[in-house]
Short mmCIF file of C-alpha atoms in Angstrom, two decimals:
data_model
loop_
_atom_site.label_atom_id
_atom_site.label_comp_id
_atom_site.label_asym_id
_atom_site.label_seq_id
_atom_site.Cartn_x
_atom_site.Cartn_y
_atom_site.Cartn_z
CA UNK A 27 -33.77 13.36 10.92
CA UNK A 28 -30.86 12.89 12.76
CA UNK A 29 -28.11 10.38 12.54
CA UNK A 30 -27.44 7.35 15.12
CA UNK A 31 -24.13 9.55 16.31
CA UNK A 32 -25.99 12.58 16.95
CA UNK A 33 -28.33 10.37 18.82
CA UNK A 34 -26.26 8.96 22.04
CA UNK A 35 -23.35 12.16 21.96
CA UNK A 36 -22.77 15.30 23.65
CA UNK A 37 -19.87 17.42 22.71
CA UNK A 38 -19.38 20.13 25.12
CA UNK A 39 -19.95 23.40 24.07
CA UNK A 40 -17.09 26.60 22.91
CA UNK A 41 -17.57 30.37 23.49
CA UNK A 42 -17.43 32.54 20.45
CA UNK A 43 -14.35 34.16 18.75
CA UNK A 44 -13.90 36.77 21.65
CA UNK A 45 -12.77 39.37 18.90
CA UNK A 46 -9.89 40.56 16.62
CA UNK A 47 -6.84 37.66 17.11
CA UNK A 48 -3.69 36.80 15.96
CA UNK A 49 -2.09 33.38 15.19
CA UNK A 50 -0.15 31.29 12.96
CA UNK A 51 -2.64 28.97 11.67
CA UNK A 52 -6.40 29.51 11.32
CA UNK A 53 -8.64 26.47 10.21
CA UNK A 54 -12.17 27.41 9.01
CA UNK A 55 -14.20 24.28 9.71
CA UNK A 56 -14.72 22.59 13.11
CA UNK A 57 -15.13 18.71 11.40
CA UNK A 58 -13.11 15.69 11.41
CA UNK A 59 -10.49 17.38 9.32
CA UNK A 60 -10.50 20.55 11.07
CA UNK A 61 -10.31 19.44 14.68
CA UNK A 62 -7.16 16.90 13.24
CA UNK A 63 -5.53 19.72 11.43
CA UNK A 64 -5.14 21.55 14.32
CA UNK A 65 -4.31 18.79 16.67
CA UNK A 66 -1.15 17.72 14.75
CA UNK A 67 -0.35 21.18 13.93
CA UNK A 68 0.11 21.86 17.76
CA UNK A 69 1.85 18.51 18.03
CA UNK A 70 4.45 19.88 15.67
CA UNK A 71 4.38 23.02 18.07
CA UNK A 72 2.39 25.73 15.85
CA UNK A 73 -0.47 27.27 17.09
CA UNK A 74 -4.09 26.87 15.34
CA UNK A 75 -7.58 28.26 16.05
CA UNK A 76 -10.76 26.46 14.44
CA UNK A 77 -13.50 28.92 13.37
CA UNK A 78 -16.65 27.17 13.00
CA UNK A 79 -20.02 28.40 12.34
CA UNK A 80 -22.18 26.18 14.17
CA UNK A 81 -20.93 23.40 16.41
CA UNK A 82 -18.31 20.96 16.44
CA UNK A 83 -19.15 18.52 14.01
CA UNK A 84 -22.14 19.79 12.86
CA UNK A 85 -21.61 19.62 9.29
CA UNK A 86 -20.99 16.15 7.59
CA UNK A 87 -18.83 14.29 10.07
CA UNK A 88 -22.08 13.40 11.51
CA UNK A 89 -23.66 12.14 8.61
CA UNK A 90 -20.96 9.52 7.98
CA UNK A 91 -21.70 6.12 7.88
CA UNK A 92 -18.46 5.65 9.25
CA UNK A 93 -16.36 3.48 7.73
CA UNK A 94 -11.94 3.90 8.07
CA UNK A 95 -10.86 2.25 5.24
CA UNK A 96 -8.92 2.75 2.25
CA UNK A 97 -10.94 0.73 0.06
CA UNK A 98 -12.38 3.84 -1.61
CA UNK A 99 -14.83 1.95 -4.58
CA UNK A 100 -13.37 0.76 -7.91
CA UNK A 101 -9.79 3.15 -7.57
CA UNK A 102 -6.62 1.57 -7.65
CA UNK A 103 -6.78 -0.02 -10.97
CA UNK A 104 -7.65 3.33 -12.23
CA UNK A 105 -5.38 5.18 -10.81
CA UNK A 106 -2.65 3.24 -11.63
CA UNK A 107 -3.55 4.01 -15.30
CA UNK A 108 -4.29 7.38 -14.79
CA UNK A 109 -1.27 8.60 -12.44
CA UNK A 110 1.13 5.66 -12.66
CA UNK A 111 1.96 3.00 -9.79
CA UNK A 112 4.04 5.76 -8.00
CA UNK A 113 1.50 8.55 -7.16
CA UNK A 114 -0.98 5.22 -6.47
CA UNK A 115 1.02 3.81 -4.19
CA UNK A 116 1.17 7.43 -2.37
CA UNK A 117 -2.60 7.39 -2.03
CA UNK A 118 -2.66 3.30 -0.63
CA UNK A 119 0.04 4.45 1.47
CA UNK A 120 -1.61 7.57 3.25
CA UNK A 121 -4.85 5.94 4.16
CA UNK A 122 -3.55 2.56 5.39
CA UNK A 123 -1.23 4.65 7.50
CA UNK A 124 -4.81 6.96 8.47
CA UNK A 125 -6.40 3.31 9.70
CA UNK A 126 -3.55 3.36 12.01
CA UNK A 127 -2.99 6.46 12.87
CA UNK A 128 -7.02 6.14 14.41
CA UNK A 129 -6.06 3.03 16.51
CA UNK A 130 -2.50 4.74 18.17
CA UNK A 131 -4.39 7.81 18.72
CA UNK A 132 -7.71 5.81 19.98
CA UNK A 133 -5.28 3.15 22.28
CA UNK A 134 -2.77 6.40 23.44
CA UNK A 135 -5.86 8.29 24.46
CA UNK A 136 -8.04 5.51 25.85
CA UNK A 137 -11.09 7.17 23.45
CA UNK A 138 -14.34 4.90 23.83
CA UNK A 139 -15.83 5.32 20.13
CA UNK A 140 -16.28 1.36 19.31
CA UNK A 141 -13.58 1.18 17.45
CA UNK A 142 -13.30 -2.59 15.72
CA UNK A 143 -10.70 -3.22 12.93
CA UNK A 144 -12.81 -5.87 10.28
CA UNK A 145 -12.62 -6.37 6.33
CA UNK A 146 -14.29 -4.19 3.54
CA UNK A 147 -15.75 -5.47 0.60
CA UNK A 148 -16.91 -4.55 -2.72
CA UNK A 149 -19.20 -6.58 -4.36
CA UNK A 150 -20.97 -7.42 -7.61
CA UNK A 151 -24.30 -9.73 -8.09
CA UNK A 152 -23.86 -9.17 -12.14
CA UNK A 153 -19.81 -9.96 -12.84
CA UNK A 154 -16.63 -10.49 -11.54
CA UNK A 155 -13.95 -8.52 -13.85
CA UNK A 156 -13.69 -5.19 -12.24
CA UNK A 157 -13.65 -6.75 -9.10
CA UNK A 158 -10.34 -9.16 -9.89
CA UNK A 159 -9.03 -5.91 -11.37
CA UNK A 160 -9.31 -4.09 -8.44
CA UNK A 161 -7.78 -6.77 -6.06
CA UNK A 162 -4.57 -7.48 -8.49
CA UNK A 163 -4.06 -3.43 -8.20
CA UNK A 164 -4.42 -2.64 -4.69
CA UNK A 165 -2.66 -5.93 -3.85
CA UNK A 166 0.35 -4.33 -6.00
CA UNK A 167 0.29 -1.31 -4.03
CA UNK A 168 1.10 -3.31 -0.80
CA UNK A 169 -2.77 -3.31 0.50
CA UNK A 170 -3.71 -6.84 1.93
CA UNK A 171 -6.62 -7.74 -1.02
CA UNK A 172 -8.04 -10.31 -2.21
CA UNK A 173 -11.08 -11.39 -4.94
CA UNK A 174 -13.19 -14.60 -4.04
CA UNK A 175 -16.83 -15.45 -4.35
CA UNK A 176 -18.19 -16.24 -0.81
CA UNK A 177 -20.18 -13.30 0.97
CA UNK A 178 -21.92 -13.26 4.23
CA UNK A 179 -24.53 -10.88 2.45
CA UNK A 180 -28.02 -13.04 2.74
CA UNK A 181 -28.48 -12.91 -1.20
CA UNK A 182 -26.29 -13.96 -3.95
CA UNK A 183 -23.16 -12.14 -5.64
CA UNK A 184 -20.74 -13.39 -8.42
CA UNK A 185 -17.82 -11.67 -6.79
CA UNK A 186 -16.28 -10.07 -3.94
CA UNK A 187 -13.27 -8.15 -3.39
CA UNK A 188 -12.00 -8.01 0.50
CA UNK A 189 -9.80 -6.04 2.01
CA UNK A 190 -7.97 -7.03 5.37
CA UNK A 191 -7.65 -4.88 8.30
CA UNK A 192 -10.01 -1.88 7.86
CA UNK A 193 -12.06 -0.57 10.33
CA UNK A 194 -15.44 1.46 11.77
CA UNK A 195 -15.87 3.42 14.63
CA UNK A 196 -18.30 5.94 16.20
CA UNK A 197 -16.87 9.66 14.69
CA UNK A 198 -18.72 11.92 17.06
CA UNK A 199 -17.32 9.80 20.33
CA UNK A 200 -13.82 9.77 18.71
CA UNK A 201 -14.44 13.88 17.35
CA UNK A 202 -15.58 15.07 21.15
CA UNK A 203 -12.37 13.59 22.77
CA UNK A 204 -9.70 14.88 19.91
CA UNK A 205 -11.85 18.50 20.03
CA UNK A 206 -10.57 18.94 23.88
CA UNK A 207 -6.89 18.47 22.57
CA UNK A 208 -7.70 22.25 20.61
CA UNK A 209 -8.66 26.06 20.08
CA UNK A 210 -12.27 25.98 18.26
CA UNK A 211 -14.39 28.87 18.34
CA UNK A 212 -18.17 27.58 17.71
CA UNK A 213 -20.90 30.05 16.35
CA UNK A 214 -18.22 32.18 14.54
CA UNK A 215 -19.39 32.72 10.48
CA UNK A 216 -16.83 33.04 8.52
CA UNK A 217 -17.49 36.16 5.95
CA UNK A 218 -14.80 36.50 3.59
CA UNK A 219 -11.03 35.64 3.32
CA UNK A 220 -8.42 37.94 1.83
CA UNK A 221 -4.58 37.45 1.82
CA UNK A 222 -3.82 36.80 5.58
CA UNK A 223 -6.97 37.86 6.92
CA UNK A 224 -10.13 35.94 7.86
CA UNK A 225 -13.30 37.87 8.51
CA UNK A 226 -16.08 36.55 10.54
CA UNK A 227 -19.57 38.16 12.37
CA UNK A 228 -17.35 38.04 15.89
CA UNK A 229 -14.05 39.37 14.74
CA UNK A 230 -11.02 39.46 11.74
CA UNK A 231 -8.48 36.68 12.53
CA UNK A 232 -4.98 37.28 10.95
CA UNK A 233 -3.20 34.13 10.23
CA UNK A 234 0.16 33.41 8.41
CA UNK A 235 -1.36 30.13 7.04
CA UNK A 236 -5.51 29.57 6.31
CA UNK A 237 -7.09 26.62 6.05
CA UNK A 238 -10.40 25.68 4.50
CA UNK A 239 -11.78 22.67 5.59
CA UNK A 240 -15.32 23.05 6.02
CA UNK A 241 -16.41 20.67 2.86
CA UNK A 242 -16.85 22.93 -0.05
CA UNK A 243 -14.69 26.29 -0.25
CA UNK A 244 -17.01 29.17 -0.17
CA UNK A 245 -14.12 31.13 -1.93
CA UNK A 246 -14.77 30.98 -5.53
CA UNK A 247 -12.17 32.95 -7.58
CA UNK A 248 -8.91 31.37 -7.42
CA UNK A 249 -9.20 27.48 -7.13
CA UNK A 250 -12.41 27.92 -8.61
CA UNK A 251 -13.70 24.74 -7.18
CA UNK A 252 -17.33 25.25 -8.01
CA UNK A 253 -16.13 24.16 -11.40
CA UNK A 254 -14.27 21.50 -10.47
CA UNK A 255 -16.86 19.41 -7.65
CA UNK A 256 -19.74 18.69 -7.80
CA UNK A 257 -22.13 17.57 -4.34
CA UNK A 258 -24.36 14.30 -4.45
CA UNK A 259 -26.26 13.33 -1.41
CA UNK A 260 -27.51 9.41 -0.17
CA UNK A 261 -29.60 7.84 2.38
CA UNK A 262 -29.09 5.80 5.36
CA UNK A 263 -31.39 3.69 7.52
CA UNK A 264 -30.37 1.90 10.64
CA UNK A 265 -32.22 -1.29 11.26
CA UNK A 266 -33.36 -3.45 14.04
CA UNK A 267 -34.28 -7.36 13.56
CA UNK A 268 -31.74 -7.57 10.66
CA UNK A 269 -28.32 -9.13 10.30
CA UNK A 270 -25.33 -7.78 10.99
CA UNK A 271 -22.50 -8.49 8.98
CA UNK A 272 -18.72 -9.23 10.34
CA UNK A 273 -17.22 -6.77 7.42
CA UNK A 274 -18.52 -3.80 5.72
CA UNK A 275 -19.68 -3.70 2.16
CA UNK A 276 -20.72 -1.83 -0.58
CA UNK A 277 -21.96 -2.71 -4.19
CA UNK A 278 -20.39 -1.48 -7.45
CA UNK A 279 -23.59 -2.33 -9.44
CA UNK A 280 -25.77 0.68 -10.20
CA UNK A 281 -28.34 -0.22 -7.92
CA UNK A 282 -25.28 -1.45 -5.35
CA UNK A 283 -25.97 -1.18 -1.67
CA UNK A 284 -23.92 -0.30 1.39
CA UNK A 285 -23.99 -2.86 4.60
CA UNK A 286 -22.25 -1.89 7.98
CA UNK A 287 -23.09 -3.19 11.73
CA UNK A 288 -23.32 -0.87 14.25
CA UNK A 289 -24.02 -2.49 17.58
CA UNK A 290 -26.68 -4.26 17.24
CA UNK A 291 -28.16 -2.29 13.80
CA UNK A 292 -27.43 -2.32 10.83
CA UNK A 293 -26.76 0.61 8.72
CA UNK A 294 -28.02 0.32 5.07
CA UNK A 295 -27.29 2.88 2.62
CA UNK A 296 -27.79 3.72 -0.84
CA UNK A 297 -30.35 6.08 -3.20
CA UNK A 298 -27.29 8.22 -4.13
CA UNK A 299 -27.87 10.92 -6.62
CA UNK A 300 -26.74 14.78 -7.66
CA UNK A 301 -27.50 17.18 -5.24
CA UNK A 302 -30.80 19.17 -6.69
CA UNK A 303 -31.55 16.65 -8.94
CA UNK A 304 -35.30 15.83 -9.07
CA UNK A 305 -36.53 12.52 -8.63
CA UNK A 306 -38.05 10.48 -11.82
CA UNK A 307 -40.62 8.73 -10.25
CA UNK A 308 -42.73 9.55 -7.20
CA UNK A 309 -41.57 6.91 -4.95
CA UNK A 310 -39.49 8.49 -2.14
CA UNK A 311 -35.77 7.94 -1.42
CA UNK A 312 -36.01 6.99 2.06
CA UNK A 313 -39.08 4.55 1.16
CA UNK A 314 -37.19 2.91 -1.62
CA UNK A 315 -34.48 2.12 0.66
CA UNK A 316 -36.71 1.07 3.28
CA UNK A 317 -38.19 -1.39 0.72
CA UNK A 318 -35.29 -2.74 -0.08
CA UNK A 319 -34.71 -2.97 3.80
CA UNK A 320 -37.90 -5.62 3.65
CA UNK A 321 -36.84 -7.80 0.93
CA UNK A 322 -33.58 -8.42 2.13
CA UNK A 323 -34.71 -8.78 5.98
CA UNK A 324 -38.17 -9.74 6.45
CA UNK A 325 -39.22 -8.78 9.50
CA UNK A 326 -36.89 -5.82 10.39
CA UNK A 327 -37.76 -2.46 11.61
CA UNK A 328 -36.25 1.17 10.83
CA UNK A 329 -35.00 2.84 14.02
CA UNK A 330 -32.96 6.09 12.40
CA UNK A 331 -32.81 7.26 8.76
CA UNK A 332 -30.21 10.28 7.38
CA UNK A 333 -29.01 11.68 4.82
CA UNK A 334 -25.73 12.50 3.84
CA UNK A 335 -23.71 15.23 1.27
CA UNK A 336 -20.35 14.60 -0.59
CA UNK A 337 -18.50 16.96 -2.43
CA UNK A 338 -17.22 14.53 -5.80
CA UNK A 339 -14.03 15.72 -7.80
CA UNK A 340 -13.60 15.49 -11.83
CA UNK A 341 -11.02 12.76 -11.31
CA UNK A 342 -12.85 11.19 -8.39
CA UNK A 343 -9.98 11.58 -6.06
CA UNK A 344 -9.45 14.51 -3.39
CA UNK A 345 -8.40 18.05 -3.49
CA UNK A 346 -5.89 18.26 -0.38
CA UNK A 347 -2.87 20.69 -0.73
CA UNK A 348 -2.40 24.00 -1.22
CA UNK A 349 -5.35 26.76 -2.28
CA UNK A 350 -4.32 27.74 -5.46
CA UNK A 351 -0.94 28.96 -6.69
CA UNK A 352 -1.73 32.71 -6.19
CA UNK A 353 -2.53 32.48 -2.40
CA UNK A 354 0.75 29.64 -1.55
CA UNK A 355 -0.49 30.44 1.91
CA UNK A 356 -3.99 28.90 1.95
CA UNK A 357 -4.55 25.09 1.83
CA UNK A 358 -7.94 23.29 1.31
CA UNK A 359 -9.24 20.23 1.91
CA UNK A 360 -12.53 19.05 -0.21
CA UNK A 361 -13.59 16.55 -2.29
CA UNK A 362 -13.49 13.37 -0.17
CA UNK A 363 -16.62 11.71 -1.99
CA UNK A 364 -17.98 8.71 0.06
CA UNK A 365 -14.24 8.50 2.31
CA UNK A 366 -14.33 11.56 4.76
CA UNK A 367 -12.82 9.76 7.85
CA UNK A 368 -9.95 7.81 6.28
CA UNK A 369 -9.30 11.30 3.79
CA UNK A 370 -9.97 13.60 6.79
CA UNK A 371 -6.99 12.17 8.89
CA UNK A 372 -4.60 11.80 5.38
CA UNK A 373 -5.69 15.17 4.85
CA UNK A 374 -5.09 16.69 8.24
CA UNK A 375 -1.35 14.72 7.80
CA UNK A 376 -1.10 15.94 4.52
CA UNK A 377 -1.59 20.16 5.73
CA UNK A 378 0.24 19.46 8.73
CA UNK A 379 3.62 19.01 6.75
CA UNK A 380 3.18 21.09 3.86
CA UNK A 381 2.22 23.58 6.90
CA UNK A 382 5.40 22.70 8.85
CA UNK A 383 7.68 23.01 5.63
CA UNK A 384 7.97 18.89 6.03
CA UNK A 385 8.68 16.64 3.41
CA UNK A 386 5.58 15.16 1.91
CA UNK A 387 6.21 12.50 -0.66
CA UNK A 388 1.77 11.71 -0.32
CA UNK A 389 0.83 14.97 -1.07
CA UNK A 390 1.21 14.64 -4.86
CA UNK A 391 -1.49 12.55 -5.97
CA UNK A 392 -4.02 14.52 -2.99
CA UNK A 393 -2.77 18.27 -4.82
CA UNK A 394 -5.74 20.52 -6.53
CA UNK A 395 -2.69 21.37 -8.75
CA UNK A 396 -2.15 17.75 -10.25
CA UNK A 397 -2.67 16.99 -14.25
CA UNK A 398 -5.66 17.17 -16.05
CA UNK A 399 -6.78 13.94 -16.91
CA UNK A 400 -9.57 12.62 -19.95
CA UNK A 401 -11.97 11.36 -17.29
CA UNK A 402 -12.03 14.48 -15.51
CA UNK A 403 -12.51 16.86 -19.18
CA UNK A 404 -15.59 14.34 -19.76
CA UNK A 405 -17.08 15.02 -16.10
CA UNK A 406 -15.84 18.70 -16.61
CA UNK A 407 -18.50 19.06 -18.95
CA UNK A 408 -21.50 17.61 -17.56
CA UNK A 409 -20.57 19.47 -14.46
CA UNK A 410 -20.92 22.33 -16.40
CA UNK A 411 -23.74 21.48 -18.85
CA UNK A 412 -25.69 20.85 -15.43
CA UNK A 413 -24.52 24.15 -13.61
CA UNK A 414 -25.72 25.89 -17.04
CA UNK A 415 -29.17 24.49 -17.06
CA UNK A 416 -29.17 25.75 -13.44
CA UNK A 417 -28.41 29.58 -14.16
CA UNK A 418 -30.48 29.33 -16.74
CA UNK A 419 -33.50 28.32 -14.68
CA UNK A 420 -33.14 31.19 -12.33
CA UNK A 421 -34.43 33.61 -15.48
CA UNK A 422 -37.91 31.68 -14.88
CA UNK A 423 -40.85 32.62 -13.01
CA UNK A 424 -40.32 30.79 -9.67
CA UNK A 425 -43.77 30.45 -8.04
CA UNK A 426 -45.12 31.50 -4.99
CA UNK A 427 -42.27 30.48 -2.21
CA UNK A 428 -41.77 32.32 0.94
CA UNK A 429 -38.04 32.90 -0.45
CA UNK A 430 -36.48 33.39 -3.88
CA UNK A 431 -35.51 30.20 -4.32
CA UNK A 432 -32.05 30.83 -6.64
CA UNK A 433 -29.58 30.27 -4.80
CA UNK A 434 -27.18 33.24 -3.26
CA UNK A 435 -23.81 31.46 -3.94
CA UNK A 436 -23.95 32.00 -7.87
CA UNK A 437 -27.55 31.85 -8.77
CA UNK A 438 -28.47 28.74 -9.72
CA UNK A 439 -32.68 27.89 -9.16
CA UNK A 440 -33.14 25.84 -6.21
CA UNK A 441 -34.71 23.03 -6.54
CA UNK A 442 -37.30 21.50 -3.64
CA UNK A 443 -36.17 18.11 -2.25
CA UNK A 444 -39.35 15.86 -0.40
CA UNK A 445 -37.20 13.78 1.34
CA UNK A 446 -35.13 16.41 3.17
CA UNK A 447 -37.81 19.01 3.29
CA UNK A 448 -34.92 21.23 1.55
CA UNK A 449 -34.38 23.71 -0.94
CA UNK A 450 -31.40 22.49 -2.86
CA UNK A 451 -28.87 23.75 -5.35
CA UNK A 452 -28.47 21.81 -8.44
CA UNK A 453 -25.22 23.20 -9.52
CA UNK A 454 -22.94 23.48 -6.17
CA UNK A 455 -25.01 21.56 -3.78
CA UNK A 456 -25.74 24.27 -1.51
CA UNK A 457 -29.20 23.65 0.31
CA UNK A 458 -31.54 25.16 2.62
CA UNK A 459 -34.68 24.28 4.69
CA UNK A 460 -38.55 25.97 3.70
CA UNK A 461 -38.06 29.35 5.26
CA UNK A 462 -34.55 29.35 3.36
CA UNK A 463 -31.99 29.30 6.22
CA UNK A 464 -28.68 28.04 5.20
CA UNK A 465 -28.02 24.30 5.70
CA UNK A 466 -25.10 23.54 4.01
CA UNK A 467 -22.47 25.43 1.79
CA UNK A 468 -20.83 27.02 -0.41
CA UNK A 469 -23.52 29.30 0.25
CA UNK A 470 -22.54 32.01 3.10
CA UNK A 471 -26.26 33.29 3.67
CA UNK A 472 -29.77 32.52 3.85
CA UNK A 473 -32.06 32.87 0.62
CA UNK A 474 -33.81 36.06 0.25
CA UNK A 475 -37.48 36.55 1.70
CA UNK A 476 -40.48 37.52 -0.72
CA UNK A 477 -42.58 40.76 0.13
CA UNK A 478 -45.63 39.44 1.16
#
């Protein structure tokens, strides 16, 4: 099930790493953040080679529903009381500035990827508080909001929240054209990374600087990141015959909804839940959302459905900064949650001047490094209650599989997902299809076979 991007794009194919190589930079993870990372890095003059396993963007740029905005769910109030109105305004600052960084670099390039700067909304059918928070917070931080109670949504609401001058676009169209600017190396698998060496199956790369940005670090031990993210997936479906909406929106509700035009479709998501979690009644994900499709538009029709995975922090905000303080020379760039295309280009800003030795006032509220908050001890340990019951589950029998289904990252038992056809991983979100072939990470390898 592929995604409308994948659908109408084609981006030109890269030879393998050729062998052993030496550089300044190397970036493991040929994405939206990757591909930006290195573009700005050789705008500042250094050198950068993308390693990617597969193809260029064939991990979850193109599951993105696509929206550039730095309305990022129910944050700024939070944040303000969590971090204080300085490191807040840091974080309003860096992705407004990533919504225009997308247009100069879309306009200077003349990049057809139907880009069209509208408002994004949250909104509520159940109350209004949050929302008026939310607006009085980011409004403080300089972003152009606003709370009110008229929607163009075809159904009722008791509140919305809108901010001005956000955006959507088409990531692979915009991805192809940036990934000519760079070095990438496609069907390179990267093995291991050690001090200032990257191993993959085509060669060792030695780097003075290493960047992960391929969604979840594979590295474990420092950062230890498995114990600070967990990975939730959702569900898309682009439909014909329904309305299409001037702004984008999504609900804060539980049961909350995401609305975004694309051309003539409209791109309805929702269903989100854990990754590996099973679901509690028998109705599918996809069908649920389809459902919900027909009772909002009568008489539309589902042209594409996807899925897509996010890797979600303790705090709820993104990891971006350096590795860990034991390896000062490797950055990462994870945890985006729902915001990958505004975060990717903060983030690839972000590495490009702690990179560059550049002053980087942003960077403090994006750093793996900064404090420890109550919110993120609470999710700390259901993270870890669920990663436990996980483990434990791998001690079980596990039935009659053509793999071992626990997982080869740390473990955990694999659970099977319906919807996706998918083997996935409860406590880290890696996943693979029925013959156990890696889909996504932190997983390196495939599952292991059974003797038949």
């Amino acid at each position: 099930m592929e995604s409308v991007w994948v659908e109408n794009t084609e981006i030109r194919k890269r030879e393998p790493l050729p062998g052993d190589m030496k550089v300044p930079v190397a970036v493991i993870g040929a994405g939206l953040t990757g591909i930006l990372t290195a573009y700005y890095l050789k705008q500042a003059g250094i050198r950068a080679v993308v390693l990617e396993s597969d193809r260029i963007g064939s991990g979850q740029t193109k599951n993105t529903t696509a929206k550039i905005t730095s309305q990022h769910q129910l944050v700024y109030d939070r944040m303000i009381r969590m971090f204080g109105r300085g490191m807040a305004g840091h974080y309003a600052a860096a992705n407004e500035a990533a919504i225009g960084e997308y247009e100069r670099l879309i306009l200077e390039k003349g990049i057809d990827c139907d880009f069209v700067r509208c408002p994004a909304c949250l909104y509520s059918r159940t109350g209004t508080e949050q929302l008026e928070r939310e607006a009085r917070a980011a409004e403080s931080l300089g972003i152009k909001a606003s709370f009110g109670t008229e929607c163009e949504l075809p159904f009722p609401v008791a509140g919305v929240t809108r901010f001005e001058g956000q955006a959507r676009f088409h990531p692979l169209k915009f991805l192809a054209k940036m990934a000519e600017e760079v070095e990438v190396y496609e069907q390179t698998r990267v093995l291991r990374a050690e001090d200032k060496r990257v191993e993959t199956d085509r060669g060792c790369v030695t780097a003075e600087h290493i960047v992960f940005a391929a969604h979840f670090p594979f590295v474990n031990v420092p950062g230890y990141y498995f114990a600070r993210m967990y990975q939730e997936r959702s569900y898309v479906v682009a439909l014909k015959g329904a309305e299409t909406p001037e702004g984008m929106y999504l609900g804060i509700d539980r049961d909350g909804l995401s609305f975004r035009s694309c051309g003539n479709l409209l791109l309805l998501g929702g269903g989100h839940h854990r990754t590996g979690r099973k679901k509690e009644n028998g109705e599918g994900r996809y069908e649920a959302l389809s459902g919900k499709a027909g009772e909002i538009y009568p008489g539309c029709h589902e042209v594409f459905r996807w899925s897509a995975q996010d890797c979600m922090t303790l705090d709820g905000l993104p990891y971006i900064g350096r590795f860990s303080g034991k390896k000062p020379e490797w950055y990462v760039a994870t945890g985006f949650g729902k915001w990958g295309m505004t975060t990717a280009m903060a983030g690839a800003r972000i590495l490009t001047a702690l990179i560059g030795g550049q002053d980087c006032p942003e960077a403090d509220i994006f750093s793996p490094r900064r404090h420890f908050t109550a919110q993120a001890a609470k999710e700390l340990a259901v993270h870890g209650a669920c990663t436990m019951k996980g483990l434990a589950k791998h001690l079980l029998p596990s039935g009659k599989e053509k793999i071992i289904p626990n997982c080869p990252h740390m473990g955990c038992r694999l659970e099977w997902n319906p919807d996706e056809e998918s083997y996935d991983c409860p406590c880290h979100g890696s996943r693979f299809d029925m013959e156990g072939h890696l889909i996504d990470g932190p997983a390196q390898t495939d599952c292991r076979r059974r003797d038949l």
